[in-house]
Amino acid sequence: MRKIVLSGVFLLLCLAGIGQKTEVLVVTGGHDFDRQAFAGLFDSLEQIVWEELVQPKANQLMLETGFEQYDVLAFYDMFQEISNDEQAAFLKLLEQGKPMLFLHHALVSYQEWDEFQNIVGGRYYDQERYKNTPENGFSTYLHDTNIPVRLLAPEHPVTSGLKDFTLFDEVYGNTWVSPDVTPLLGTNHRESSPIIGWEHTYGASKVIYLQPGHGKSSYENPNYRRLLQNALLYLSK
């Protein structure tokens, strides 16, 4: 009888998890994009509910609430202004283990906050915003190009169900990538840095960066949608 009761409890717990949604906050601001197509991208993701905050409102709310209600924070901003108090709040989230996903131009955020490169695991050196001259020169970009995307970790949950694919997107070249990251995506595009997606840990938090995601052609690509959904669900666990 005890085994039957325990089995029933286990079944109820399993059923309780079915239909459970991952709550995602999407942070935008500092860069234009096709909002309608972008919303369609996130609306298409299964098991994901999301809402958007535009900077500087997101950083202000971070100070007030600590984003406790969200399972994952997804950054699609390219924002520069961040106070010392907001930096401390950002770092506190990472110490507490809040999972974070950084997409595309989020790599260009906070050019004057050097610790940000350690949070993301990489850096884009922007000639317009970065005050010093980097040792290896500034980063570059190229719009509207076919990018062969290679899976560097095909067994990883983020790349699950995918094979190598091509995106019509934007590439970043001459970026810095930390040697401590776990590479997930790569490319042999001549104008791109070779690693274009990775995972690493900062504080107690899992952090993922995905370089593709410039516009509608990627938003509507089924491979990109699968990649994004995988990343969000993986981070929420």
PDB file of C-alpha atoms in Angstrom:
ATOM      1  CA  MET A   1       0.000   0.000   0.000  1.00  0.00           C
ATOM      2  CA  ARG A   2       2.837   2.391   0.877  1.00  0.00           C
ATOM      3  CA  LYS A   3       4.443   1.822  -2.554  1.00  0.00           C
ATOM      4  CA  ILE A   4       1.136   2.629  -4.254  1.00  0.00           C
ATOM      5  CA  VAL A   5       0.787   5.869  -2.254  1.00  0.00           C
ATOM      6  CA  LEU A   6       4.362   6.929  -2.984  1.00  0.00           C
ATOM      7  CA  SER A   7       3.909   6.132  -6.670  1.00  0.00           C
ATOM      8  CA  GLY A   8       0.777   8.259  -6.718  1.00  0.00           C
ATOM      9  CA  VAL A   9       2.586  11.176  -5.097  1.00  0.00           C
ATOM     10  CA  PHE A  10       5.412  10.904  -7.628  1.00  0.00           C
ATOM     11  CA  LEU A  11       2.905  10.870 -10.479  1.00  0.00           C
ATOM     12  CA  LEU A  12       1.181  13.973  -9.125  1.00  0.00           C
ATOM     13  CA  LEU A  13       4.499  15.789  -8.839  1.00  0.00           C
ATOM     14  CA  CYS A  14       5.345  14.890 -12.422  1.00  0.00           C
ATOM     15  CA  LEU A  15       1.951  16.043 -13.645  1.00  0.00           C
ATOM     16  CA  ALA A  16       2.338  19.293 -11.719  1.00  0.00           C
ATOM     17  CA  GLY A  17       5.433  20.047 -13.766  1.00  0.00           C
ATOM     18  CA  ILE A  18       3.651  19.539 -17.068  1.00  0.00           C
ATOM     19  CA  GLY A  19       2.635  22.856 -18.560  1.00  0.00           C
ATOM     20  CA  GLN A  20       4.853  24.819 -16.209  1.00  0.00           C
ATOM     21  CA  LYS A  21       6.184  27.908 -17.933  1.00  0.00           C
ATOM     22  CA  THR A  22       9.617  29.508 -17.737  1.00  0.00           C
ATOM     23  CA  GLU A  23       9.313  33.194 -16.848  1.00  0.00           C
ATOM     24  CA  VAL A  24      11.751  35.281 -18.912  1.00  0.00           C
ATOM     25  CA  LEU A  25      12.533  38.976 -18.694  1.00  0.00           C
ATOM     26  CA  VAL A  26      13.841  40.352 -22.000  1.00  0.00           C
ATOM     27  CA  VAL A  27      15.905  43.530 -21.574  1.00  0.00           C
ATOM     28  CA  THR A  28      16.178  45.810 -24.603  1.00  0.00           C
ATOM     29  CA  GLY A  29      17.316  49.348 -25.334  1.00  0.00           C
ATOM     30  CA  GLY A  30      20.218  51.171 -26.944  1.00  0.00           C
ATOM     31  CA  HIS A  31      19.838  49.552 -30.386  1.00  0.00           C
ATOM     32  CA  ASP A  32      17.046  49.528 -32.955  1.00  0.00           C
ATOM     33  CA  PHE A  33      15.469  46.252 -34.117  1.00  0.00           C
ATOM     34  CA  ASP A  34      12.321  44.903 -35.742  1.00  0.00           C
ATOM     35  CA  ARG A  35      10.066  44.777 -32.687  1.00  0.00           C
ATOM     36  CA  GLN A  36       7.186  42.943 -34.334  1.00  0.00           C
ATOM     37  CA  ALA A  37       9.400  40.174 -35.700  1.00  0.00           C
ATOM     38  CA  PHE A  38      11.324  39.972 -32.422  1.00  0.00           C
ATOM     39  CA  ALA A  39       8.095  39.575 -30.458  1.00  0.00           C
ATOM     40  CA  GLY A  40       7.065  36.856 -32.892  1.00  0.00           C
ATOM     41  CA  LEU A  41      10.296  35.039 -32.125  1.00  0.00           C
ATOM     42  CA  PHE A  42       9.675  34.921 -28.377  1.00  0.00           C
ATOM     43  CA  ASP A  43       5.962  34.229 -28.804  1.00  0.00           C
ATOM     44  CA  SER A  44       6.866  31.136 -30.852  1.00  0.00           C
ATOM     45  CA  LEU A  45       8.871  29.525 -28.048  1.00  0.00           C
ATOM     46  CA  GLU A  46       7.193  26.657 -26.239  1.00  0.00           C
ATOM     47  CA  GLN A  47       7.098  26.655 -22.429  1.00  0.00           C
ATOM     48  CA  ILE A  48       8.246  30.288 -22.384  1.00  0.00           C
ATOM     49  CA  VAL A  49       6.335  33.329 -21.123  1.00  0.00           C
ATOM     50  CA  TRP A  50       8.106  36.634 -21.420  1.00  0.00           C
ATOM     51  CA  GLU A  51       7.889  40.338 -20.920  1.00  0.00           C
ATOM     52  CA  GLU A  52      10.107  43.189 -22.041  1.00  0.00           C
ATOM     53  CA  LEU A  53      11.711  46.053 -20.174  1.00  0.00           C
ATOM     54  CA  VAL A  54      13.488  48.824 -22.065  1.00  0.00           C
ATOM     55  CA  GLN A  55      16.568  50.455 -20.595  1.00  0.00           C
ATOM     56  CA  PRO A  56      17.047  52.415 -18.387  1.00  0.00           C
ATOM     57  CA  LYS A  57      13.855  51.071 -16.767  1.00  0.00           C
ATOM     58  CA  ALA A  58      15.321  47.569 -16.483  1.00  0.00           C
ATOM     59  CA  ASN A  59      18.339  48.697 -14.476  1.00  0.00           C
ATOM     60  CA  GLN A  60      16.133  50.859 -12.262  1.00  0.00           C
ATOM     61  CA  LEU A  61      13.790  47.939 -11.540  1.00  0.00           C
ATOM     62  CA  MET A  62      16.786  45.695 -10.844  1.00  0.00           C
ATOM     63  CA  LEU A  63      17.639  47.968  -7.924  1.00  0.00           C
ATOM     64  CA  GLU A  64      14.087  47.846  -6.600  1.00  0.00           C
ATOM     65  CA  THR A  65      13.123  44.175  -6.951  1.00  0.00           C
ATOM     66  CA  GLY A  66      16.214  42.142  -7.829  1.00  0.00           C
ATOM     67  CA  PHE A  67      14.149  40.491 -10.600  1.00  0.00           C
ATOM     68  CA  GLU A  68      13.127  37.739  -8.185  1.00  0.00           C
ATOM     69  CA  GLN A  69       9.989  36.856 -10.174  1.00  0.00           C
ATOM     70  CA  TYR A  70      11.915  35.800 -13.305  1.00  0.00           C
ATOM     71  CA  ASP A  71      13.518  32.433 -13.969  1.00  0.00           C
ATOM     72  CA  VAL A  72      15.898  33.745 -16.644  1.00  0.00           C
ATOM     73  CA  LEU A  73      17.124  37.182 -17.712  1.00  0.00           C
ATOM     74  CA  ALA A  74      17.668  37.593 -21.465  1.00  0.00           C
ATOM     75  CA  PHE A  75      19.617  40.660 -22.582  1.00  0.00           C
ATOM     76  CA  TYR A  76      19.097  42.087 -26.057  1.00  0.00           C
ATOM     77  CA  ASP A  77      20.167  45.597 -25.154  1.00  0.00           C
ATOM     78  CA  MET A  78      23.210  47.626 -26.149  1.00  0.00           C
ATOM     79  CA  PHE A  79      23.056  50.018 -23.251  1.00  0.00           C
ATOM     80  CA  GLN A  80      25.974  51.987 -21.817  1.00  0.00           C
ATOM     81  CA  GLU A  81      24.863  53.882 -18.712  1.00  0.00           C
ATOM     82  CA  ILE A  82      25.097  51.943 -15.466  1.00  0.00           C
ATOM     83  CA  SER A  83      25.640  53.468 -12.023  1.00  0.00           C
ATOM     84  CA  ASN A  84      27.815  52.002  -9.291  1.00  0.00           C
ATOM     85  CA  ASP A  85      24.685  50.914  -7.411  1.00  0.00           C
ATOM     86  CA  GLU A  86      23.314  49.213 -10.543  1.00  0.00           C
ATOM     87  CA  GLN A  87      26.625  47.449 -11.098  1.00  0.00           C
ATOM     88  CA  ALA A  88      26.493  46.164  -7.517  1.00  0.00           C
ATOM     89  CA  ALA A  89      22.890  44.966  -8.039  1.00  0.00           C
ATOM     90  CA  PHE A  90      23.912  43.209 -11.265  1.00  0.00           C
ATOM     91  CA  LEU A  91      26.754  41.418  -9.500  1.00  0.00           C
ATOM     92  CA  LYS A  92      24.451  40.476  -6.615  1.00  0.00           C
ATOM     93  CA  LEU A  93      22.118  38.710  -9.052  1.00  0.00           C
ATOM     94  CA  LEU A  94      25.062  36.667 -10.305  1.00  0.00           C
ATOM     95  CA  GLU A  95      26.181  35.828  -6.776  1.00  0.00           C
ATOM     96  CA  GLN A  96      22.647  34.573  -6.096  1.00  0.00           C
ATOM     97  CA  GLY A  97      22.697  32.356  -9.192  1.00  0.00           C
ATOM     98  CA  LYS A  98      20.285  34.178 -11.512  1.00  0.00           C
ATOM     99  CA  PRO A  99      20.711  32.593 -14.994  1.00  0.00           C
ATOM    100  CA  MET A 100      21.475  35.018 -17.824  1.00  0.00           C
ATOM    101  CA  LEU A 101      21.328  34.831 -21.609  1.00  0.00           C
ATOM    102  CA  PHE A 102      23.063  37.496 -23.695  1.00  0.00           C
ATOM    103  CA  LEU A 103      22.087  37.853 -27.353  1.00  0.00           C
ATOM    104  CA  HIS A 104      23.867  39.466 -30.293  1.00  0.00           C
ATOM    105  CA  HIS A 105      24.539  43.175 -29.678  1.00  0.00           C
ATOM    106  CA  ALA A 106      24.314  42.763 -25.883  1.00  0.00           C
ATOM    107  CA  LEU A 107      28.035  41.992 -26.220  1.00  0.00           C
ATOM    108  CA  VAL A 108      28.564  45.704 -26.980  1.00  0.00           C
ATOM    109  CA  SER A 109      26.928  46.966 -23.761  1.00  0.00           C
ATOM    110  CA  TYR A 110      28.777  48.779 -20.959  1.00  0.00           C
ATOM    111  CA  GLN A 111      31.980  49.618 -22.818  1.00  0.00           C
ATOM    112  CA  GLU A 112      33.307  51.524 -19.803  1.00  0.00           C
ATOM    113  CA  TRP A 113      32.525  48.754 -17.262  1.00  0.00           C
ATOM    114  CA  ASP A 114      35.408  46.339 -17.638  1.00  0.00           C
ATOM    115  CA  GLU A 115      33.913  43.654 -15.389  1.00  0.00           C
ATOM    116  CA  PHE A 116      31.086  43.208 -17.874  1.00  0.00           C
ATOM    117  CA  GLN A 117      33.397  41.268 -20.216  1.00  0.00           C
ATOM    118  CA  ASN A 118      33.994  38.730 -17.453  1.00  0.00           C
ATOM    119  CA  ILE A 119      30.255  38.417 -16.847  1.00  0.00           C
ATOM    120  CA  VAL A 120      29.444  37.707 -20.493  1.00  0.00           C
ATOM    121  CA  GLY A 121      32.663  35.800 -21.199  1.00  0.00           C
ATOM    122  CA  GLY A 122      33.620  37.980 -24.153  1.00  0.00           C
ATOM    123  CA  ARG A 123      33.888  41.508 -25.431  1.00  0.00           C
ATOM    124  CA  TYR A 124      33.236  43.610 -28.505  1.00  0.00           C
ATOM    125  CA  TYR A 125      35.587  46.611 -28.590  1.00  0.00           C
ATOM    126  CA  ASP A 126      33.459  49.394 -30.064  1.00  0.00           C
ATOM    127  CA  GLN A 127      35.443  52.170 -31.705  1.00  0.00           C
ATOM    128  CA  GLU A 128      32.722  54.754 -31.002  1.00  0.00           C
ATOM    129  CA  ARG A 129      32.330  53.974 -27.300  1.00  0.00           C
ATOM    130  CA  TYR A 130      35.500  52.316 -25.995  1.00  0.00           C
ATOM    131  CA  LYS A 131      37.873  55.057 -24.877  1.00  0.00           C
ATOM    132  CA  ASN A 132      41.202  53.237 -25.186  1.00  0.00           C
ATOM    133  CA  THR A 133      42.822  51.558 -28.172  1.00  0.00           C
ATOM    134  CA  PRO A 134      42.759  47.761 -27.657  1.00  0.00           C
ATOM    135  CA  GLU A 135      46.034  45.893 -28.033  1.00  0.00           C
ATOM    136  CA  ASN A 136      44.656  43.892 -30.980  1.00  0.00           C
ATOM    137  CA  GLY A 137      42.569  46.695 -32.467  1.00  0.00           C
ATOM    138  CA  PHE A 138      38.850  47.394 -32.455  1.00  0.00           C
ATOM    139  CA  SER A 139      36.164  44.858 -33.283  1.00  0.00           C
ATOM    140  CA  THR A 140      34.352  44.804 -36.619  1.00  0.00           C
ATOM    141  CA  TYR A 141      30.922  43.915 -37.975  1.00  0.00           C
ATOM    142  CA  LEU A 142      29.426  42.891 -41.292  1.00  0.00           C
ATOM    143  CA  HIS A 143      25.688  43.011 -42.015  1.00  0.00           C
ATOM    144  CA  ASP A 144      23.620  40.803 -44.300  1.00  0.00           C
ATOM    145  CA  THR A 145      25.869  37.839 -44.859  1.00  0.00           C
ATOM    146  CA  ASN A 146      25.405  34.079 -44.930  1.00  0.00           C
ATOM    147  CA  ILE A 147      26.950  32.549 -41.833  1.00  0.00           C
ATOM    148  CA  PRO A 148      27.730  28.831 -41.669  1.00  0.00           C
ATOM    149  CA  VAL A 149      27.032  27.904 -38.038  1.00  0.00           C
ATOM    150  CA  ARG A 150      28.879  24.847 -36.714  1.00  0.00           C
ATOM    151  CA  LEU A 151      27.946  22.999 -33.531  1.00  0.00           C
ATOM    152  CA  LEU A 152      31.060  22.823 -31.369  1.00  0.00           C
ATOM    153  CA  ALA A 153      29.270  20.919 -28.598  1.00  0.00           C
ATOM    154  CA  PRO A 154      26.573  18.821 -30.333  1.00  0.00           C
ATOM    155  CA  GLU A 155      25.748  16.895 -27.138  1.00  0.00           C
ATOM    156  CA  HIS A 156      25.086  20.043 -25.104  1.00  0.00           C
ATOM    157  CA  PRO A 157      21.433  20.749 -24.157  1.00  0.00           C
ATOM    158  CA  VAL A 158      21.594  24.132 -25.911  1.00  0.00           C
ATOM    159  CA  THR A 159      22.375  22.508 -29.270  1.00  0.00           C
ATOM    160  CA  SER A 160      20.060  19.523 -28.759  1.00  0.00           C
ATOM    161  CA  GLY A 161      18.109  18.544 -31.861  1.00  0.00           C
ATOM    162  CA  LEU A 162      20.208  20.726 -34.146  1.00  0.00           C
ATOM    163  CA  LYS A 163      22.705  20.102 -36.915  1.00  0.00           C
ATOM    164  CA  ASP A 164      25.074  22.584 -38.548  1.00  0.00           C
ATOM    165  CA  PHE A 165      23.017  25.289 -40.251  1.00  0.00           C
ATOM    166  CA  THR A 166      23.271  28.623 -42.069  1.00  0.00           C
ATOM    167  CA  LEU A 167      21.905  32.005 -41.000  1.00  0.00           C
ATOM    168  CA  PHE A 168      21.601  35.249 -42.956  1.00  0.00           C
ATOM    169  CA  ASP A 169      22.732  37.575 -40.212  1.00  0.00           C
ATOM    170  CA  GLU A 170      25.494  39.863 -38.969  1.00  0.00           C
ATOM    171  CA  VAL A 171      28.969  38.754 -37.913  1.00  0.00           C
ATOM    172  CA  TYR A 172      31.353  40.298 -35.395  1.00  0.00           C
ATOM    173  CA  GLY A 173      35.079  40.100 -35.989  1.00  0.00           C
ATOM    174  CA  ASN A 174      38.107  40.594 -33.755  1.00  0.00           C
ATOM    175  CA  THR A 175      36.154  40.075 -30.539  1.00  0.00           C
ATOM    176  CA  TRP A 176      37.697  38.824 -27.300  1.00  0.00           C
ATOM    177  CA  VAL A 177      36.447  35.473 -25.970  1.00  0.00           C
ATOM    178  CA  SER A 178      37.545  34.242 -22.559  1.00  0.00           C
ATOM    179  CA  PRO A 179      39.629  31.058 -22.626  1.00  0.00           C
ATOM    180  CA  ASP A 180      37.475  29.788 -19.747  1.00  0.00           C
ATOM    181  CA  VAL A 181      34.201  29.506 -21.694  1.00  0.00           C
ATOM    182  CA  THR A 182      32.752  26.304 -23.103  1.00  0.00           C
ATOM    183  CA  PRO A 183      32.370  26.929 -26.858  1.00  0.00           C
ATOM    184  CA  LEU A 184      28.954  25.946 -28.243  1.00  0.00           C
ATOM    185  CA  LEU A 185      28.850  27.510 -31.720  1.00  0.00           C
ATOM    186  CA  GLY A 186      31.529  28.376 -34.248  1.00  0.00           C
ATOM    187  CA  THR A 187      31.911  29.564 -37.811  1.00  0.00           C
ATOM    188  CA  ASN A 188      34.553  29.733 -40.521  1.00  0.00           C
ATOM    189  CA  HIS A 189      33.186  32.989 -41.941  1.00  0.00           C
ATOM    190  CA  ARG A 190      36.187  35.078 -42.921  1.00  0.00           C
ATOM    191  CA  GLU A 191      34.889  38.268 -41.258  1.00  0.00           C
ATOM    192  CA  SER A 192      33.823  36.589 -38.001  1.00  0.00           C
ATOM    193  CA  SER A 193      35.519  35.562 -34.827  1.00  0.00           C
ATOM    194  CA  PRO A 194      35.632  31.743 -34.842  1.00  0.00           C
ATOM    195  CA  ILE A 195      33.579  31.216 -31.645  1.00  0.00           C
ATOM    196  CA  ILE A 196      30.076  32.703 -31.819  1.00  0.00           C
ATOM    197  CA  GLY A 197      28.317  31.021 -28.903  1.00  0.00           C
ATOM    198  CA  TRP A 198      29.389  29.799 -25.501  1.00  0.00           C
ATOM    199  CA  GLU A 199      28.514  28.931 -21.915  1.00  0.00           C
ATOM    200  CA  HIS A 200      30.354  29.753 -18.747  1.00  0.00           C
ATOM    201  CA  THR A 201      29.767  30.485 -15.071  1.00  0.00           C
ATOM    202  CA  TYR A 202      30.055  33.781 -13.254  1.00  0.00           C
ATOM    203  CA  GLY A 203      29.524  33.720  -9.517  1.00  0.00           C
ATOM    204  CA  ALA A 204      26.786  31.138  -8.998  1.00  0.00           C
ATOM    205  CA  SER A 205      25.078  31.840 -12.335  1.00  0.00           C
ATOM    206  CA  LYS A 206      25.015  29.984 -15.625  1.00  0.00           C
ATOM    207  CA  VAL A 207      25.669  32.417 -18.459  1.00  0.00           C
ATOM    208  CA  ILE A 208      25.176  31.828 -22.190  1.00  0.00           C
ATOM    209  CA  TYR A 209      26.052  34.128 -25.081  1.00  0.00           C
ATOM    210  CA  LEU A 210      24.709  33.627 -28.619  1.00  0.00           C
ATOM    211  CA  GLN A 211      26.178  35.995 -31.215  1.00  0.00           C
ATOM    212  CA  PRO A 212      23.571  35.504 -33.994  1.00  0.00           C
ATOM    213  CA  GLY A 213      20.257  37.318 -33.800  1.00  0.00           C
ATOM    214  CA  HIS A 214      20.453  40.601 -35.703  1.00  0.00           C
ATOM    215  CA  GLY A 215      17.129  40.638 -37.484  1.00  0.00           C
ATOM    216  CA  LYS A 216      14.038  39.063 -38.991  1.00  0.00           C
ATOM    217  CA  SER A 217      15.854  36.444 -41.076  1.00  0.00           C
ATOM    218  CA  SER A 218      17.244  34.904 -37.895  1.00  0.00           C
ATOM    219  CA  TYR A 219      14.142  35.519 -35.774  1.00  0.00           C
ATOM    220  CA  GLU A 220      12.100  33.430 -38.218  1.00  0.00           C
ATOM    221  CA  ASN A 221      14.709  30.721 -38.802  1.00  0.00           C
ATOM    222  CA  PRO A 222      13.573  27.431 -37.167  1.00  0.00           C
ATOM    223  CA  ASN A 223      17.148  26.551 -36.180  1.00  0.00           C
ATOM    224  CA  TYR A 224      17.609  29.858 -34.380  1.00  0.00           C
ATOM    225  CA  ARG A 225      14.258  29.480 -32.655  1.00  0.00           C
ATOM    226  CA  ARG A 226      15.224  26.000 -31.472  1.00  0.00           C
ATOM    227  CA  LEU A 227      18.582  27.297 -30.282  1.00  0.00           C
ATOM    228  CA  LEU A 228      16.985  30.107 -28.285  1.00  0.00           C
ATOM    229  CA  GLN A 229      14.330  27.873 -26.756  1.00  0.00           C
ATOM    230  CA  ASN A 230      16.930  25.279 -25.778  1.00  0.00           C
ATOM    231  CA  ALA A 231      19.082  27.955 -24.146  1.00  0.00           C
ATOM    232  CA  LEU A 232      16.246  29.436 -22.090  1.00  0.00           C
ATOM    233  CA  LEU A 233      14.953  26.067 -20.888  1.00  0.00           C
ATOM    234  CA  TYR A 234      18.469  24.887 -20.051  1.00  0.00           C
ATOM    235  CA  LEU A 235      19.192  28.019 -18.042  1.00  0.00           C
ATOM    236  CA  SER A 236      15.927  27.713 -16.119  1.00  0.00           C
ATOM    237  CA  LYS A 237      16.785  24.259 -14.742  1.00  0.00           C
TER     238      LYS A 237
END
